Amino acid sequence: IVVRAGGMDLRCDSVVNCAGLFADRVASWILDGEGGTNDDGNGTSNDGSLTPEEEEEEEAPTGVAPPRPRPRPRRRRQYFAKGNYYRLDGQKSPFSHLVYPVPERAGGLGVHVTLDLGGNVRFGPDVEWIDRSIHDPDAIDLRVDARRSEAFYDEVRKYWPRLRDGALMPDYSGIRPKLVHPNNNNNDTNAPPPGPGPGPPSSQAASASSDFCIEGPRQHGVPGFVNLMGMESPGLTASLAIGERIADIVDEYAKCSES
């Protein structure tokens, strides 16, 4: 793989894409160079080329074998979920440690209690899905909408009923990369098959595959490339194990190349 940057060509035996919110953009630069299509999130190509399904449907001339479908890159798109935090203001906190409620089906860990080094208390994050038409994380407004406080009071009072009205103030927000979106349509290439259990299909899809995606050449067909997608904040906690998994993939590819 050749990486061109700053007027230099860097020739690499292995490239690991761990670009976070921009991971799908980096993946497209590499996977598009291997015969992939520019996916628009709906399973169609926008570069004038044929999708593998279209290639299979093409009629080959008599006596000529039909063209072999190109491998289609997987997980080509990330979606975004905003997580908002509110801080406790004007009321003494009863908390001396973190409090995590039962995780939400909507794709988050629930509104939990966090303590900073100064002893300040924050509650969050919630899950605010960003419109699936947004591809650029820099276009997302990171300001916390004060109108979301009502839902925060409801959630926090499940484990702290004495929280007073007016004690929560908007603080800050962050963005999570997601592999699925609750408003995905049936043609979306990232959407998993419908899962069992109650609830509408969209909520099942949004919770079924909201997890780390670590793919090597066996999955996408590009030698020497390891692709990390949907790496949310727990990726920092799990970074050592993730690093071991990446090393295993790189070693496996190196051994196959030598043989």
XYZ file of C-alpha atoms in Angstrom:
259
model
C 0.000 0.000 0.000
C 1.353 3.443 -0.952
C 0.335 6.382 1.221
C 0.895 9.782 -0.373
C 1.177 12.626 2.150
C 3.132 15.860 2.325
C 4.732 15.286 -1.042
C 6.067 11.888 0.015
C 5.197 8.334 -1.013
C 5.249 5.959 1.954
C 5.296 2.308 0.952
C 3.802 0.175 3.710
C 3.504 -3.560 4.156
C 0.643 -2.938 6.588
C -1.751 -0.048 7.178
C -4.113 0.182 10.164
C -7.070 2.523 9.795
C -7.931 3.812 13.286
C -9.185 7.255 12.270
C -12.197 7.286 14.589
C -14.999 9.489 13.263
C -13.199 9.694 9.907
C -12.492 5.960 9.585
C -15.000 5.421 6.784
C -13.427 8.240 4.778
C -9.938 6.719 5.144
C -11.313 3.265 4.317
C -12.842 4.632 1.108
C -9.478 5.989 -0.037
C -7.982 2.510 0.217
C -10.907 0.254 -0.649
C -11.970 2.321 -3.674
C -8.500 1.758 -5.074
C -9.141 -1.985 -4.979
C -12.104 -2.018 -7.331
C -14.740 -0.988 -4.815
C -17.534 1.462 -5.469
C -18.227 4.766 -3.783
C -21.123 3.777 -1.573
C -23.744 6.413 -0.863
C -25.189 4.580 2.128
C -27.973 2.983 0.110
C -26.095 0.137 -1.507
C -25.623 1.944 -4.827
C -22.568 3.279 -6.595
C -22.188 6.942 -7.508
C -19.069 6.732 -9.663
C -20.769 5.308 -12.751
C -19.495 1.771 -12.116
C -21.656 -1.281 -11.607
C -22.412 -2.832 -8.276
C -21.650 -6.568 -7.948
C -25.372 -7.295 -8.192
C -25.576 -5.383 -11.478
C -22.524 -7.204 -12.823
C -24.111 -10.562 -12.088
C -27.277 -9.507 -13.945
C -25.390 -8.446 -17.066
C -25.794 -10.884 -19.945
C -22.478 -12.268 -21.139
C -21.887 -12.898 -24.857
C -22.659 -16.423 -26.061
C -19.897 -18.851 -25.137
C -18.217 -16.410 -22.782
C -18.293 -16.889 -19.017
C -20.023 -14.041 -17.148
C -17.718 -11.559 -15.436
C -16.703 -12.454 -11.916
C -18.261 -10.020 -9.403
C -15.820 -7.715 -7.688
C -15.591 -8.086 -3.922
C -17.699 -5.395 -2.308
C -16.034 -3.590 0.621
C -17.880 -4.022 3.917
C -18.789 -1.438 6.548
C -18.194 1.418 4.133
C -20.265 3.914 6.127
C -20.307 5.235 9.671
C -23.201 7.101 11.222
C -23.090 9.459 14.168
C -24.773 9.622 17.546
C -24.308 12.682 19.733
C -23.941 12.207 23.468
C -24.918 15.182 25.657
C -23.848 15.804 29.256
C -25.396 17.954 31.992
C -23.572 19.056 35.127
C -24.964 19.264 38.632
C -25.250 22.881 39.820
C -26.568 24.287 43.083
C -27.213 20.988 44.860
C -24.885 18.818 46.911
C -24.050 15.481 45.334
C -24.584 12.226 47.233
C -22.264 10.295 44.888
C -18.753 9.112 45.720
C -18.356 6.740 42.751
C -19.623 6.163 39.234
C -23.187 4.945 38.737
C -24.144 3.048 35.579
C -27.806 2.219 34.922
C -28.937 -0.610 32.653
C -27.794 0.153 29.059
C -30.325 1.588 26.621
C -31.682 -0.231 23.568
C -31.185 3.008 21.645
C -27.429 2.455 21.420
C -25.925 3.925 24.580
C -24.913 3.037 28.123
C -27.636 5.147 29.687
C -27.412 8.452 31.549
C -24.791 7.636 34.169
C -22.966 9.571 36.881
C -19.385 10.680 36.231
C -17.030 12.414 38.667
C -14.063 14.494 37.597
C -10.861 15.039 39.594
C -12.339 18.165 41.174
C -15.327 16.256 42.498
C -17.764 17.829 40.042
C -20.693 15.670 38.958
C -21.944 15.198 35.412
C -24.767 13.108 34.042
C -24.736 11.571 30.587
C -24.465 10.786 27.866
C -27.835 10.441 26.210
C -28.238 9.261 22.602
C -29.107 11.921 20.032
C -28.969 10.366 16.572
C -27.561 12.638 13.883
C -29.408 12.655 10.558
C -28.075 9.850 8.392
C -27.496 12.320 5.540
C -24.586 13.845 7.530
C -21.276 12.337 6.391
C -18.866 14.940 7.793
C -18.460 14.919 11.599
C -17.108 18.472 11.450
C -20.593 19.591 10.341
C -22.211 18.460 13.616
C -23.225 21.140 16.122
C -21.663 20.195 19.475
C -23.710 22.641 21.537
C -25.967 20.984 24.140
C -29.648 21.713 23.592
C -31.101 22.875 26.926
C -34.486 21.472 25.880
C -33.157 17.943 26.372
C -32.920 18.490 30.143
C -36.427 17.116 30.814
C -35.370 13.651 29.707
C -32.243 13.927 31.878
C -34.291 14.687 34.984
C -36.448 11.627 34.282
C -33.425 9.352 33.875
C -31.394 10.629 36.819
C -34.392 10.459 39.173
C -34.626 6.737 38.563
C -31.609 6.347 40.871
C -31.610 9.768 42.621
C -35.231 10.794 43.299
C -34.148 13.844 45.328
C -32.678 15.684 42.338
C -34.176 19.176 42.429
C -35.663 21.045 39.491
C -33.186 23.495 37.989
C -30.121 21.635 39.301
C -28.969 20.433 35.861
C -27.071 22.734 33.493
C -25.947 21.972 29.908
C -22.257 21.036 29.888
C -20.660 19.437 26.828
C -21.196 16.786 24.158
C -19.285 14.259 22.092
C -19.853 12.183 18.972
C -19.900 8.388 18.684
C -19.237 6.578 15.402
C -21.960 3.983 14.748
C -22.186 1.143 12.236
C -25.968 1.343 11.945
C -28.670 3.990 12.220
C -32.262 3.633 13.443
C -33.504 5.206 10.191
C -31.618 2.827 7.893
C -33.598 1.519 4.972
C -33.589 -2.094 3.850
C -30.961 -1.422 1.170
C -28.340 -0.033 3.510
C -25.112 -2.016 3.166
C -24.273 -1.672 6.861
C -27.599 -2.946 8.164
C -27.566 -6.389 9.826
C -30.341 -8.911 9.242
C -33.403 -8.346 11.435
C -32.926 -9.785 14.902
C -35.421 -11.598 17.095
C -37.227 -10.021 19.989
C -39.764 -7.283 20.557
C -39.552 -3.790 19.180
C -39.596 -2.273 15.695
C -36.949 -3.440 13.189
C -35.194 -0.052 13.314
C -34.498 -0.320 17.043
C -33.295 -3.898 16.647
C -30.888 -2.849 13.900
C -29.582 0.065 15.955
C -28.635 -2.209 18.835
C -27.690 -5.428 17.045
C -24.439 -4.279 15.425
C -23.433 -1.174 17.389
C -20.084 -2.698 18.176
C -16.454 -2.623 17.141
C -15.649 -3.775 13.621
C -12.088 -5.036 13.075
C -11.549 -6.413 9.576
C -8.463 -7.705 7.812
C -7.719 -9.004 4.315
C -9.922 -12.062 4.868
C -12.950 -9.776 5.066
C -12.266 -6.980 2.564
C -9.648 -8.555 0.279
C -7.031 -5.772 0.487
C -3.589 -7.203 1.396
C -1.949 -5.578 4.405
C -4.945 -3.435 5.385
C -6.617 -3.592 8.812
C -9.825 -1.578 9.035
C -11.324 -0.408 12.338
C -14.855 0.980 12.227
C -17.416 1.967 14.828
C -14.777 2.349 17.531
C -16.682 4.101 20.285
C -15.256 5.373 23.573
C -14.943 1.880 25.159
C -12.260 1.349 22.532
C -9.879 3.272 24.782
C -10.561 0.906 27.665
C -10.171 -2.088 25.359
C -7.198 -0.644 23.449
C -4.651 -3.239 24.613
C -6.871 -6.156 23.560
C -7.697 -4.397 20.280
C -3.976 -3.884 19.651
C -3.348 -7.602 20.196
C -6.091 -8.468 17.717
C -4.612 -6.110 15.109
C -1.151 -7.613 15.653
C -2.583 -11.099 15.115
C -4.146 -10.008 11.809
C -0.902 -8.390 10.621
C 1.152 -11.449 11.619
C -1.281 -13.779 9.867
C -1.034 -11.759 6.659
C 2.781 -11.638 6.880
C 3.015 -15.415 7.238
C 0.678 -15.947 4.288
C 2.770 -13.560 2.169
C 5.982 -15.386 3.012
C 4.484 -18.736 2.102
